[in-house]
Coordinates of C-alpha atoms and ligand atoms in Angstrom, one line a residue:
Chain A
M19 CA 81.2 88.2 112.0
E20 CA 81.5 89.6 115.5
L21 CA 79.7 92.8 116.3
R22 CA 81.4 95.0 118.9
K23 CA 78.5 96.4 120.9
N24 CA 80.6 98.1 123.5
Y25 CA 81.4 101.0 121.1
F26 CA 78.9 103.8 121.1
A27 CA 76.7 101.8 123.4
D28 CA 74.7 104.9 124.4
V29 CA 73.8 105.8 120.8
R30 CA 73.4 102.3 119.5
K31 CA 70.0 100.8 118.6
D32 CA 69.9 97.2 119.7
D33 CA 66.7 96.1 118.2
L34 CA 68.1 95.5 114.7
H35 CA 66.9 92.4 113.0
E36 CA 68.8 92.5 109.8
I37 CA 72.3 93.9 110.4
G38 CA 74.6 91.2 111.6
Q39 CA 72.3 88.4 110.4
P40 CA 73.4 86.2 107.5
R41 CA 71.1 86.3 104.6
P42 CA 71.3 84.1 101.5
R43 CA 72.0 86.0 98.3
S44 CA 69.1 85.8 95.9
D45 CA 71.3 85.4 92.8
S46 CA 73.7 82.7 93.9
P47 CA 71.4 79.7 93.2
G48 CA 71.3 80.9 89.6
H49 CA 75.1 81.3 89.5
V50 CA 75.9 77.8 90.7
T51 CA 73.4 76.1 88.4
G52 CA 74.4 78.1 85.3
K53 CA 70.8 79.5 85.1
T54 CA 71.7 83.2 85.7
A55 CA 70.9 85.0 82.5
F56 CA 73.7 87.4 81.5
F57 CA 73.0 89.7 78.7
A58 CA 74.9 87.6 76.1
D59 CA 72.8 84.5 77.1
R60 CA 69.9 86.0 75.2
N61 CA 69.8 85.0 71.6
F62 CA 67.2 86.2 69.1
P63 CA 66.5 84.8 65.7
G64 CA 67.9 87.0 63.0
M65 CA 70.3 88.7 65.4
L66 CA 72.9 91.0 63.8
H67 CA 76.4 91.6 65.1
L68 CA 77.9 95.0 65.5
K69 CA 81.6 95.7 65.1
M70 CA 83.4 99.0 65.3
V71 CA 85.9 100.5 62.9
R72 CA 88.3 102.2 65.3
S73 CA 90.9 104.9 65.0
P74 CA 94.5 103.7 64.6
H75 CA 95.7 107.2 65.5
H76 CA 95.9 109.1 68.8
H77 CA 94.9 112.3 67.2
A78 CA 93.9 112.9 63.6
R79 CA 91.5 114.9 61.4
I80 CA 89.2 112.7 59.3
R81 CA 89.4 113.8 55.7
S82 CA 87.0 111.2 54.4
I83 CA 85.3 108.0 55.2
N84 CA 84.6 105.5 52.4
T85 CA 82.2 102.7 53.3
S86 CA 81.4 101.5 49.8
E87 CA 83.3 98.2 49.9
A88 CA 82.0 97.4 53.4
V89 CA 78.4 98.0 52.4
K90 CA 78.7 95.5 49.6
Y91 CA 80.5 92.9 51.7
P92 CA 78.6 89.6 51.9
G93 CA 76.5 89.5 55.1
V94 CA 76.6 93.2 55.8
V95 CA 73.2 94.7 56.5
K96 CA 74.0 98.3 57.6
V97 CA 76.9 100.6 58.0
L98 CA 76.6 103.6 60.4
T99 CA 78.6 106.8 60.5
A100 CA 78.3 110.0 62.6
K101 CA 75.5 111.4 60.4
D102 CA 73.2 108.5 61.3
V103 CA 73.3 109.4 65.0
P104 CA 70.5 111.8 65.9
H105 CA 72.4 113.6 68.8
N106 CA 76.0 112.5 68.2
V107 CA 77.8 114.7 70.7
Y108 CA 77.1 113.9 74.3
T109 CA 78.5 113.6 77.7
I110 CA 77.4 111.2 80.4
L111 CA 77.1 113.5 83.3
I112 CA 75.0 116.1 81.4
L113 CA 72.1 114.6 83.3
I114 CA 73.4 116.1 86.5
Q115 CA 74.3 119.4 84.7
I116 CA 77.9 118.6 84.2
G117 CA 78.8 119.7 80.7
P118 CA 79.8 120.6 78.1
E119 CA 78.8 117.7 75.8
D120 CA 82.3 116.8 74.5
E121 CA 82.3 113.2 73.1
T122 CA 81.0 111.8 69.9
V123 CA 79.1 108.5 69.6
L124 CA 80.8 108.0 66.2
A125 CA 83.8 110.2 65.4
D126 CA 82.9 113.3 63.4
G127 CA 85.7 115.2 61.7
K128 CA 88.3 114.2 64.2
V129 CA 89.5 111.4 66.4
R130 CA 91.1 112.2 69.8
W131 CA 92.4 108.8 71.0
K132 CA 93.6 105.5 69.5
G133 CA 90.6 103.1 69.5
E134 CA 87.9 105.8 69.2
A135 CA 84.8 104.5 67.4
V136 CA 84.5 105.8 63.8
V137 CA 82.1 103.5 61.9
A138 CA 79.7 100.8 63.1
V139 CA 79.2 97.8 60.8
L140 CA 76.1 95.5 61.3
A141 CA 76.3 92.1 59.7
E142 CA 74.7 88.6 59.8
T143 CA 77.7 87.1 61.6
E144 CA 80.4 88.4 63.9
R145 CA 82.9 87.3 61.3
A146 CA 81.3 89.2 58.4
A147 CA 81.0 92.3 60.6
Q148 CA 84.7 92.0 61.5
E149 CA 85.8 91.4 57.9
A150 CA 83.6 94.2 56.5
A151 CA 84.9 96.6 59.2
A152 CA 88.4 96.0 57.8
K153 CA 87.2 97.2 54.4
V154 CA 86.1 100.6 55.6
K155 CA 88.6 103.2 54.4
V156 CA 89.2 106.3 56.5
D157 CA 91.6 109.0 55.3
Y158 CA 93.3 110.6 58.3
E159 CA 95.5 113.6 58.6
V160 CA 97.6 112.8 61.7
L161 CA 97.8 115.6 64.2
P162 CA 100.3 116.1 67.0
A163 CA 99.2 114.4 70.2
V164 CA 99.8 114.9 73.9
F165 CA 100.0 112.1 76.4
D166 CA 101.4 113.8 79.5
M167 CA 99.3 115.9 81.8
E168 CA 102.0 118.5 82.4
E169 CA 102.7 118.8 78.7
A170 CA 99.0 119.1 78.0
L171 CA 98.7 122.1 80.4
K172 CA 101.7 124.0 78.9
P173 CA 100.8 126.9 76.6
G174 CA 100.9 125.9 73.0
A175 CA 100.1 122.2 73.6
P176 CA 98.0 120.5 71.0
L177 CA 94.3 121.1 71.8
V178 CA 92.8 117.8 72.5
N179 CA 89.1 118.6 72.8
E180 CA 87.6 121.7 71.1
Y181 CA 84.4 121.3 73.1
H182 CA 86.4 122.4 76.1
G183 CA 88.7 124.9 74.4
Q184 CA 91.6 124.2 76.7
N185 CA 93.2 121.0 78.0
Y186 CA 91.5 121.1 81.4
Y187 CA 88.0 120.9 82.7
L188 CA 86.6 124.3 83.6
Y189 CA 84.8 124.1 86.9
D190 CA 82.7 126.9 88.3
S191 CA 85.6 127.5 90.6
G192 CA 87.9 128.0 87.6
E193 CA 90.6 125.7 86.1
C194 CA 90.6 123.4 89.1
R195 CA 88.5 122.4 92.1
K196 CA 89.7 124.2 95.2
V197 CA 89.6 123.8 98.9
R198 CA 90.9 126.7 101.1
F199 CA 90.9 126.5 104.9
G200 CA 93.0 128.6 107.3
D201 CA 96.3 130.1 106.0
V202 CA 98.5 127.5 104.6
E203 CA 101.6 129.7 104.1
A204 CA 101.4 130.8 107.7
G205 CA 101.1 127.2 108.7
F206 CA 104.3 126.2 106.7
A207 CA 106.1 129.2 108.2
G208 CA 105.4 128.0 111.7
A209 CA 106.1 124.3 111.1
D210 CA 109.1 122.5 112.5
H211 CA 109.5 120.4 109.3
I212 CA 108.2 120.6 105.7
L213 CA 108.0 117.6 103.4
E214 CA 107.0 117.9 99.8
Q215 CA 106.6 114.7 97.7
S216 CA 104.9 113.8 94.5
Y217 CA 103.2 110.5 93.7
Q218 CA 101.9 109.2 90.4
S219 CA 99.9 106.3 89.0
S220 CA 99.3 104.6 85.7
P221 CA 95.8 103.9 84.3
I222 CA 94.4 100.6 85.6
E223 CA 92.1 98.3 83.6
H224 CA 89.2 96.7 85.5
A225 CA 89.3 93.5 83.3
P226 CA 85.9 92.1 84.3
T227 CA 85.5 88.5 83.4
E228 CA 82.4 89.3 81.3
T229 CA 83.2 91.9 78.6
T230 CA 81.1 95.0 78.1
G231 CA 78.1 94.7 75.8
C232 CA 74.4 94.6 75.1
V233 CA 71.8 92.8 73.1
V234 CA 68.9 94.8 71.7
A235 CA 65.6 93.4 70.5
P236 CA 63.0 95.6 68.6
E237 CA 59.6 95.0 70.1
G238 CA 57.6 96.5 67.3
N239 CA 55.7 99.8 67.7
D240 CA 59.1 101.5 67.6
R241 CA 60.0 100.2 71.1
F242 CA 63.2 98.5 72.0
T243 CA 64.4 96.2 74.7
C244 CA 68.0 96.5 75.6
Y245 CA 69.6 93.7 77.6
T246 CA 72.8 95.2 79.0
N247 CA 75.4 94.7 81.7
T248 CA 75.6 98.4 82.5
Q249 CA 76.3 99.3 86.1
A250 CA 74.5 102.6 85.6
M251 CA 71.0 101.7 84.4
F252 CA 69.4 105.2 84.6
F253 CA 72.4 107.1 83.2
T254 CA 72.2 104.6 80.3
L255 CA 68.5 104.9 79.8
D256 CA 68.6 108.7 79.9
N257 CA 71.7 109.2 77.8
A258 CA 70.4 106.7 75.2
S259 CA 67.2 108.7 75.1
I260 CA 69.1 111.9 74.5
I261 CA 71.5 110.4 71.9
L262 CA 68.7 108.7 70.0
Q263 CA 66.2 111.6 70.5
M264 CA 63.7 109.0 71.6
P265 CA 61.4 109.3 74.6
G266 CA 62.5 106.9 77.4
S267 CA 59.1 105.3 77.2
K268 CA 60.2 103.7 73.9
L269 CA 63.3 102.2 75.6
H270 CA 63.1 99.2 77.9
F271 CA 66.3 98.4 79.7
V272 CA 66.9 95.1 81.3
G273 CA 70.0 94.7 83.5
G274 CA 71.1 93.9 87.0
T275 CA 73.2 91.0 86.0
V276 CA 76.8 92.2 85.6
G277 CA 79.6 89.7 85.1
G278 CA 82.1 91.9 87.0
G279 CA 82.3 95.7 86.5
F280 CA 84.3 97.4 89.2
G281 CA 83.2 100.7 87.7
G282 CA 84.2 99.8 84.2
K283 CA 80.6 99.4 83.1
V284 CA 79.2 102.8 84.1
D285 CA 79.8 104.6 80.8
V286 CA 77.2 104.8 78.1
I287 CA 79.0 103.4 75.1
V288 CA 77.5 100.3 73.6
E289 CA 73.8 100.7 74.1
P290 CA 72.8 103.8 72.1
I291 CA 74.6 102.7 68.9
A292 CA 73.2 99.1 69.2
I293 CA 69.7 100.4 69.7
L294 CA 70.2 102.7 66.7
G295 CA 71.3 99.7 64.7
A296 CA 68.2 97.8 65.7
K297 CA 66.0 100.8 64.8
L298 CA 67.5 101.2 61.4
T299 CA 67.5 97.5 60.5
G300 CA 64.4 96.4 62.3
R301 CA 66.4 93.4 63.6
P302 CA 67.9 92.4 67.0
V303 CA 71.5 93.6 67.4
S304 CA 74.3 92.2 69.6
F305 CA 77.3 94.5 70.4
I306 CA 79.8 92.8 72.6
Y307 CA 83.4 93.9 73.2
S308 CA 86.0 91.3 72.4
R309 CA 88.5 90.7 75.2
E310 CA 91.0 92.8 73.2
E311 CA 88.5 95.7 73.1
E312 CA 87.8 95.3 76.8
M313 CA 91.5 95.7 77.6
Q314 CA 92.2 98.5 75.0
I315 CA 89.0 100.4 74.6
S316 CA 87.0 100.4 77.8
S317 CA 87.8 103.3 80.1
P318 CA 90.4 102.6 82.7
R319 CA 91.0 104.2 86.1
A320 CA 92.6 107.6 85.4
A321 CA 96.3 108.1 85.7
E322 CA 96.9 110.5 88.5
K323 CA 99.6 112.7 89.8
V324 CA 99.5 114.1 93.4
V325 CA 101.9 116.6 94.9
I326 CA 101.6 116.8 98.6
K327 CA 103.4 119.4 100.8
D328 CA 102.9 119.0 104.6
G329 CA 104.1 121.1 107.5
V330 CA 104.5 119.1 110.7
M331 CA 105.5 119.8 114.3
K332 CA 107.9 117.8 116.3
D333 CA 105.1 116.7 118.6
G334 CA 103.3 115.1 115.6
R335 CA 100.7 117.7 114.7
I336 CA 100.2 118.4 111.0
V337 CA 99.8 122.1 110.8
A338 CA 99.5 122.8 107.0
R339 CA 98.8 120.7 103.9
K340 CA 99.0 121.8 100.3
V341 CA 97.9 119.4 97.6
T342 CA 97.9 119.7 93.8
G343 CA 96.2 116.8 92.1
Y344 CA 96.0 116.0 88.4
T345 CA 93.6 113.5 86.9
D346 CA 94.2 112.3 83.3
A347 CA 90.7 112.2 81.8
G348 CA 92.1 111.1 78.4
A349 CA 90.3 112.7 75.5
Y350 CA 86.8 113.0 76.9
S351 CA 85.2 113.8 80.3
R352 CA 83.1 110.8 81.1
H353 CA 83.3 110.6 84.9
S354 CA 86.7 112.3 85.3
P355 CA 85.6 115.8 86.3
Y356 CA 83.7 114.2 89.1
G357 CA 86.7 112.0 90.1
A358 CA 89.0 115.0 90.2
Q359 CA 86.5 116.9 92.3
K360 CA 86.2 114.0 94.8
G361 CA 90.0 114.2 95.2
A362 CA 89.7 117.8 96.3
G363 CA 87.3 116.9 99.0
H364 CA 89.4 113.9 100.0
Y365 CA 93.0 115.1 100.2
P366 CA 92.8 116.6 103.7
G367 CA 92.5 112.9 104.7
P368 CA 90.7 111.8 107.8
Y369 CA 92.9 114.2 109.7
T370 CA 92.3 117.5 111.5
I371 CA 94.6 120.0 109.8
P372 CA 94.1 123.7 110.6
N373 CA 95.5 125.1 107.3
V374 CA 94.7 123.4 104.0
W375 CA 95.0 124.4 100.4
I376 CA 94.0 122.1 97.6
D377 CA 93.7 122.3 93.8
T378 CA 92.7 119.4 91.6
Y379 CA 92.8 119.5 87.8
C380 CA 91.0 117.3 85.4
V381 CA 93.3 117.3 82.4
Y382 CA 92.6 116.2 78.7
T383 CA 95.2 114.2 76.8
N384 CA 95.0 112.0 73.7
R385 CA 94.8 108.9 75.8
T386 CA 92.0 106.4 76.3
P387 CA 89.2 108.2 78.1
S388 CA 89.3 107.2 81.8
S389 CA 86.3 106.9 84.0
A390 CA 85.0 105.3 87.1
M391 CA 86.8 102.5 89.0
R392 CA 86.3 101.6 92.6
G393 CA 86.7 104.8 94.5
F394 CA 88.1 106.7 91.6
G395 CA 89.5 110.0 92.5
V396 CA 90.3 109.0 96.0
T397 CA 92.0 105.6 95.9
I398 CA 95.2 106.8 94.4
G399 CA 94.9 109.8 96.7
D400 CA 94.7 107.6 99.7
F401 CA 97.7 105.7 98.6
A402 CA 99.6 108.9 98.3
L403 CA 98.3 110.4 101.5
E404 CA 99.1 107.4 103.6
V405 CA 102.6 106.9 102.2
Q406 CA 103.1 110.6 102.9
M407 CA 101.9 110.0 106.5
D408 CA 104.5 107.2 107.0
K409 CA 107.2 109.5 105.6
L410 CA 106.1 112.3 108.0
A411 CA 106.2 110.0 111.0
R412 CA 109.6 108.8 110.0
L413 CA 110.8 112.4 109.6
I414 CA 109.9 113.3 113.2
G415 CA 110.9 109.9 114.5
M416 CA 107.4 108.9 115.6
D417 CA 105.5 105.6 115.4
P418 CA 103.4 105.8 112.2
L419 CA 100.2 104.6 114.0
E420 CA 100.7 106.9 117.0
F421 CA 101.2 109.8 114.5
R422 CA 97.8 109.0 113.0
F423 CA 96.2 109.0 116.4
I424 CA 97.4 112.5 117.0
N425 CA 96.0 113.8 113.8
A426 CA 92.8 111.7 113.4
Y427 CA 89.6 113.7 113.3
R428 CA 87.2 113.3 116.2
D429 CA 83.7 114.4 116.8
G430 CA 83.3 118.2 116.7
D431 CA 86.5 118.8 114.7
M432 CA 86.0 121.2 111.7
K433 CA 87.0 119.5 108.4
A434 CA 88.7 121.5 105.7
H435 CA 85.6 121.7 103.6
R436 CA 83.8 123.1 106.6
Q437 CA 81.7 120.1 107.7
P438 CA 81.9 119.5 111.4
T439 CA 82.9 115.9 112.1
E440 CA 80.1 113.7 113.4
G441 CA 80.0 110.1 114.3
A442 CA 83.7 109.5 113.7
A443 CA 85.0 106.2 114.8
L444 CA 88.5 106.5 113.4
I445 CA 90.2 106.3 116.8
E446 CA 88.3 103.1 117.7
C447 CA 89.1 101.6 114.3
M448 CA 92.8 102.3 114.8
Q449 CA 92.7 100.8 118.3
E450 CA 91.1 97.6 116.9
A451 CA 93.7 97.6 114.0
S452 CA 96.5 97.9 116.4
R453 CA 95.2 95.0 118.4
A454 CA 94.5 92.9 115.3
A455 CA 97.9 93.6 113.8
N456 CA 99.8 93.2 117.1
W457 CA 101.1 96.7 116.6
P458 CA 101.4 98.2 120.1
V459 CA 100.8 101.9 120.7
A460 CA 101.2 103.8 123.9
E461 CA 98.5 103.4 126.5
K462 CA 97.3 107.1 126.2
Y463 CA 96.3 106.4 122.6
M464 CA 94.4 103.2 123.6
A465 CA 92.5 105.4 126.1
M466 CA 91.5 108.0 123.4
S467 CA 88.0 108.2 122.0
S468 CA 86.5 109.8 119.0
Y469 CA 84.3 111.7 121.4
K470 CA 86.0 115.0 121.8
N471 CA 85.5 115.0 125.6
G472 CA 86.4 111.3 125.9
A473 CA 90.1 111.9 126.3
Chain B
M20 CA 79.9 77.8 54.6
A21 CA 80.0 74.1 54.9
K22 CA 77.6 72.6 57.4
V23 CA 78.7 69.5 59.3
P24 CA 76.6 67.2 61.4
V25 CA 77.7 66.6 65.0
Q26 CA 76.2 64.3 67.6
F27 CA 77.1 64.1 71.3
T28 CA 75.6 63.4 74.6
L29 CA 75.1 66.6 76.7
N30 CA 74.3 66.2 80.3
G31 CA 72.7 62.8 79.6
S32 CA 70.6 63.7 76.6
E33 CA 71.4 63.1 72.9
K34 CA 72.1 66.1 70.7
A35 CA 72.4 66.3 67.0
E36 CA 73.1 69.6 65.2
F37 CA 74.2 70.8 61.8
I38 CA 76.8 73.5 62.5
D39 CA 79.1 75.7 60.3
S40 CA 82.5 74.1 60.0
G41 CA 84.8 75.9 62.3
T42 CA 82.2 76.7 65.0
T43 CA 83.6 76.4 68.5
L44 CA 82.0 74.1 70.9
L45 CA 81.3 77.1 73.1
N46 CA 79.3 78.8 70.4
A47 CA 77.6 75.6 69.4
L48 CA 76.5 74.9 72.9
R49 CA 75.3 78.5 73.6
D50 CA 73.8 79.4 70.2
K51 CA 72.6 76.1 68.8
V52 CA 71.9 73.8 71.7
G53 CA 70.8 76.5 74.0
D54 CA 73.0 75.6 77.0
T55 CA 74.3 79.0 78.0
S56 CA 76.0 77.8 81.2
P57 CA 79.5 77.9 79.7
K58 CA 80.5 81.5 79.5
G59 CA 82.7 83.3 76.9
G60 CA 85.0 85.6 78.8
C61 CA 88.0 85.8 76.4
H62 CA 87.4 83.3 73.5
Q63 CA 91.1 82.7 73.5
G64 CA 91.7 80.1 76.1
T65 CA 92.9 82.3 79.0
C66 CA 89.9 82.8 81.4
G67 CA 88.4 79.3 81.9
A68 CA 84.8 80.6 82.0
C69 CA 83.9 78.3 79.1
S70 CA 85.3 75.1 80.7
V71 CA 83.3 71.9 80.2
I72 CA 84.0 68.3 80.7
I73 CA 84.4 66.1 77.6
D74 CA 84.7 62.4 78.2
G75 CA 85.9 63.1 81.7
E76 CA 88.5 65.6 80.8
L77 CA 88.4 69.4 81.5
R78 CA 88.4 71.3 78.2
L79 CA 88.1 74.9 77.1
S80 CA 85.1 74.9 74.9
C81 CA 86.2 78.2 73.2
L82 CA 89.3 76.4 71.9
T83 CA 87.5 73.1 70.9
L84 CA 85.9 72.8 67.5
A85 CA 82.3 71.5 67.8
E86 CA 82.9 69.1 64.9
T87 CA 85.6 67.3 66.8
C88 CA 83.2 66.4 69.5
N89 CA 81.3 63.8 67.5
G90 CA 80.4 60.8 69.7
T91 CA 81.6 62.4 73.0
T92 CA 79.9 62.8 76.3
I93 CA 79.8 66.4 77.5
T94 CA 79.0 67.7 80.9
T95 CA 78.3 71.4 81.8
T96 CA 77.3 73.1 85.0
S97 CA 73.7 73.2 84.0
G98 CA 73.6 69.4 84.0
L99 CA 75.1 68.9 87.5
S100 CA 72.0 69.1 89.7
E101 CA 69.6 66.2 89.6
S102 CA 65.9 66.8 90.0
G103 CA 66.5 70.1 91.7
V104 CA 69.0 68.7 94.2
L105 CA 72.3 70.7 94.0
H106 CA 75.5 68.8 93.4
P107 CA 77.8 69.0 96.5
L108 CA 80.1 71.4 94.6
Q109 CA 77.1 73.7 93.8
R110 CA 75.9 73.5 97.4
A111 CA 79.4 74.4 98.7
F112 CA 79.8 77.3 96.3
L113 CA 76.5 78.6 97.5
D114 CA 77.2 78.0 101.2
T115 CA 80.7 79.4 101.3
F116 CA 79.8 82.5 99.4
A117 CA 82.1 81.6 96.5
T118 CA 80.2 83.4 93.8
Q119 CA 79.9 87.1 93.4
C120 CA 79.0 88.1 89.9
G121 CA 78.8 84.4 89.0
F122 CA 80.3 84.7 85.6
C123 CA 83.3 82.5 86.3
T124 CA 81.3 80.1 88.5
P125 CA 80.2 77.5 85.9
G126 CA 83.8 77.2 84.7
M127 CA 85.1 77.0 88.2
I128 CA 82.7 74.3 89.1
M129 CA 83.7 72.2 86.1
A130 CA 87.4 72.5 86.9
A131 CA 86.6 71.6 90.5
K132 CA 84.5 68.6 89.5
V133 CA 87.3 67.1 87.4
L134 CA 89.7 67.5 90.3
L135 CA 87.3 65.8 92.8
D136 CA 86.5 63.1 90.3
H137 CA 90.2 62.2 90.1
T138 CA 91.3 63.3 93.6
P139 CA 88.4 63.0 96.1
N140 CA 90.5 64.4 98.9
P141 CA 92.7 67.1 97.5
S142 CA 95.1 69.2 99.4
R143 CA 94.7 72.9 99.4
D144 CA 97.7 73.1 96.9
E145 CA 96.0 70.6 94.6
V146 CA 92.8 72.7 94.6
V147 CA 94.8 75.9 93.8
E148 CA 96.6 74.0 91.0
A149 CA 93.4 72.7 89.6
L150 CA 91.7 76.1 89.5
S151 CA 94.8 77.9 88.2
G152 CA 93.4 78.0 84.6
N153 CA 90.2 79.8 85.8
I154 CA 90.1 83.5 86.3
C155 CA 87.8 85.2 88.8
R156 CA 87.9 88.9 89.1
C157 CA 85.5 89.2 92.0
T158 CA 86.1 86.8 94.9
G159 CA 89.8 86.9 95.5
Y160 CA 89.7 83.1 95.1
E161 CA 89.8 82.2 98.8
P162 CA 86.1 81.5 99.1
I163 CA 86.3 79.3 95.9
I164 CA 89.2 77.3 97.4
Q165 CA 87.2 76.9 100.6
A166 CA 84.1 75.8 98.6
V167 CA 86.1 73.0 96.8
L168 CA 87.6 71.8 100.1
T169 CA 84.2 71.9 101.7
A170 CA 82.6 69.8 98.8
A171 CA 85.5 67.3 99.1
R172 CA 84.8 66.9 102.8
A173 CA 81.1 66.5 102.1
N174 CA 81.9 63.8 99.6
S175 CA 84.2 61.9 101.9
Q176 CA 81.6 62.0 104.6
N177 CA 79.0 60.6 102.2
A178 CA 81.4 57.9 101.2
A179 CA 82.2 56.9 104.7
Ligands
LIG28 S1 86.3 81.9 77.0 FE1 87.4 80.0 76.8 S2 89.0 80.4 78.2 FE2 88.0 82.3 78.1
LIG29 S1 82.5 85.8 90.7 FE1 82.8 87.4 89.2 S2 84.5 86.6 88.0 FE2 84.3 85.2 89.6

């Protein structure tokens, strides 16, 4: 890798010993010799296998659950329902004061998405657990469901999640996250052109090669070791402690080896119920998603809809931007209120726009709960923003890269969320990109600098 | 469930187990024999993470019944390095940064080994073809292809 030392030479420290130096990764020798221990590589004598009975409906009231046949099934050791879970209603981000608690570990009275966990079966073999799970009888009263964010926001839409009381997340700023800067209507009024476009995306599955799961071993003394492939060790430890109503000192989490995650393993789904199973049976428990569960049940990237309206001048300056963003959380919050909030901060783009108005909604529908995935909340936004930038450039007959040079933020510029820009290197990155891609831009742009007084 | 005896040679040592009839070779290796280097990513023959070499052929251990392996010779990634010295493929995967999470790596190395055993100097296309049954979600494949080509070059230099 080549380090360009001519940029920011006056603020650069040159006595670095680590950056720019190759370092062998500590885990690769284990990977190439097959010695790396993934959670499922731990096998304990007497280990039980956990399988979930899952909702076949998108939205239904549970009239009754009958586990009598499953309990009797050969090899079954324990069958768990909502009433076995000490603190059954939780939400992952409660640890950073983002509530309300809105999701059940095992469904209680209602299911809100197809695939929701209802009953956990623990058996001597995976096969016995699977077969016994099929014997659990759940009597459902199917309810009307809503799958579309705009439909969900209409008055009279079926209520997805009673813990919220409406089909959107209520931020302290109201029904959406807001950014207000300048006077966007005045900006549009003075613009030479206005372009309004909407963009939307589908949910995206991470499909890690190793499926989600954990193996729990009781250590005696009411302490448990949980080997897990979580990407969020402390969220998992703390949420498990809340859900199980057990002090964290009784829970020992071992992780750090993740067979691909991409954000798909940050939710706290498998560990608490597996630990509960180990606690109630006194035996080690393995709960591993099948490939089918990984694809169907694990939280995907949220579907999003972004409506962008820009006012632009003939000389290339964007003078006003209004964005409404919708994030489909599915039935439960997980990380989506945070994703939608990130979008609000992100939609001004890396551009200096004097008038900005942004609303982002986190919407509940009867779809699989969505959550983190690689830059969630901003990745789809960037796709939309940059397609919009190309369209704007085309609209005014300007080269799309030159158009970005005109609007790129530079040191000292005030961003829409009122953070002055510091240490920007966007101009320099675009100059490098134009060279690397052989995309010539006018000399005056190549002479620009992110330093405000540079050009 | 009926138990059946099965005997095979794994990475040079004799193994004899009683297993439940119907057990996959993947589960037998991991749970009975204690070789966890083959990984279960899909258990349905699509990801290649469980690939092993049986009598010189690349096989998916999740689709192979252990009881059909009687008398065979099986190689897994954990058996490739000899007295702590990495096999050229392992060395190349390490040096060219071809592992990220490492979950696909043992299967990839097995697929690559079968290729190089039959075709010591493969073209890039032959490498791509040989790895096409193995899914990697992390690396984007290019470093893996480079690793296999690097190992092939190292081999031919050794031979020369
Ligand atoms: S586990 Fe055998 S191909 Fe995926
Ligand atoms: S390195 Fe993660 S799947 Fe290949």
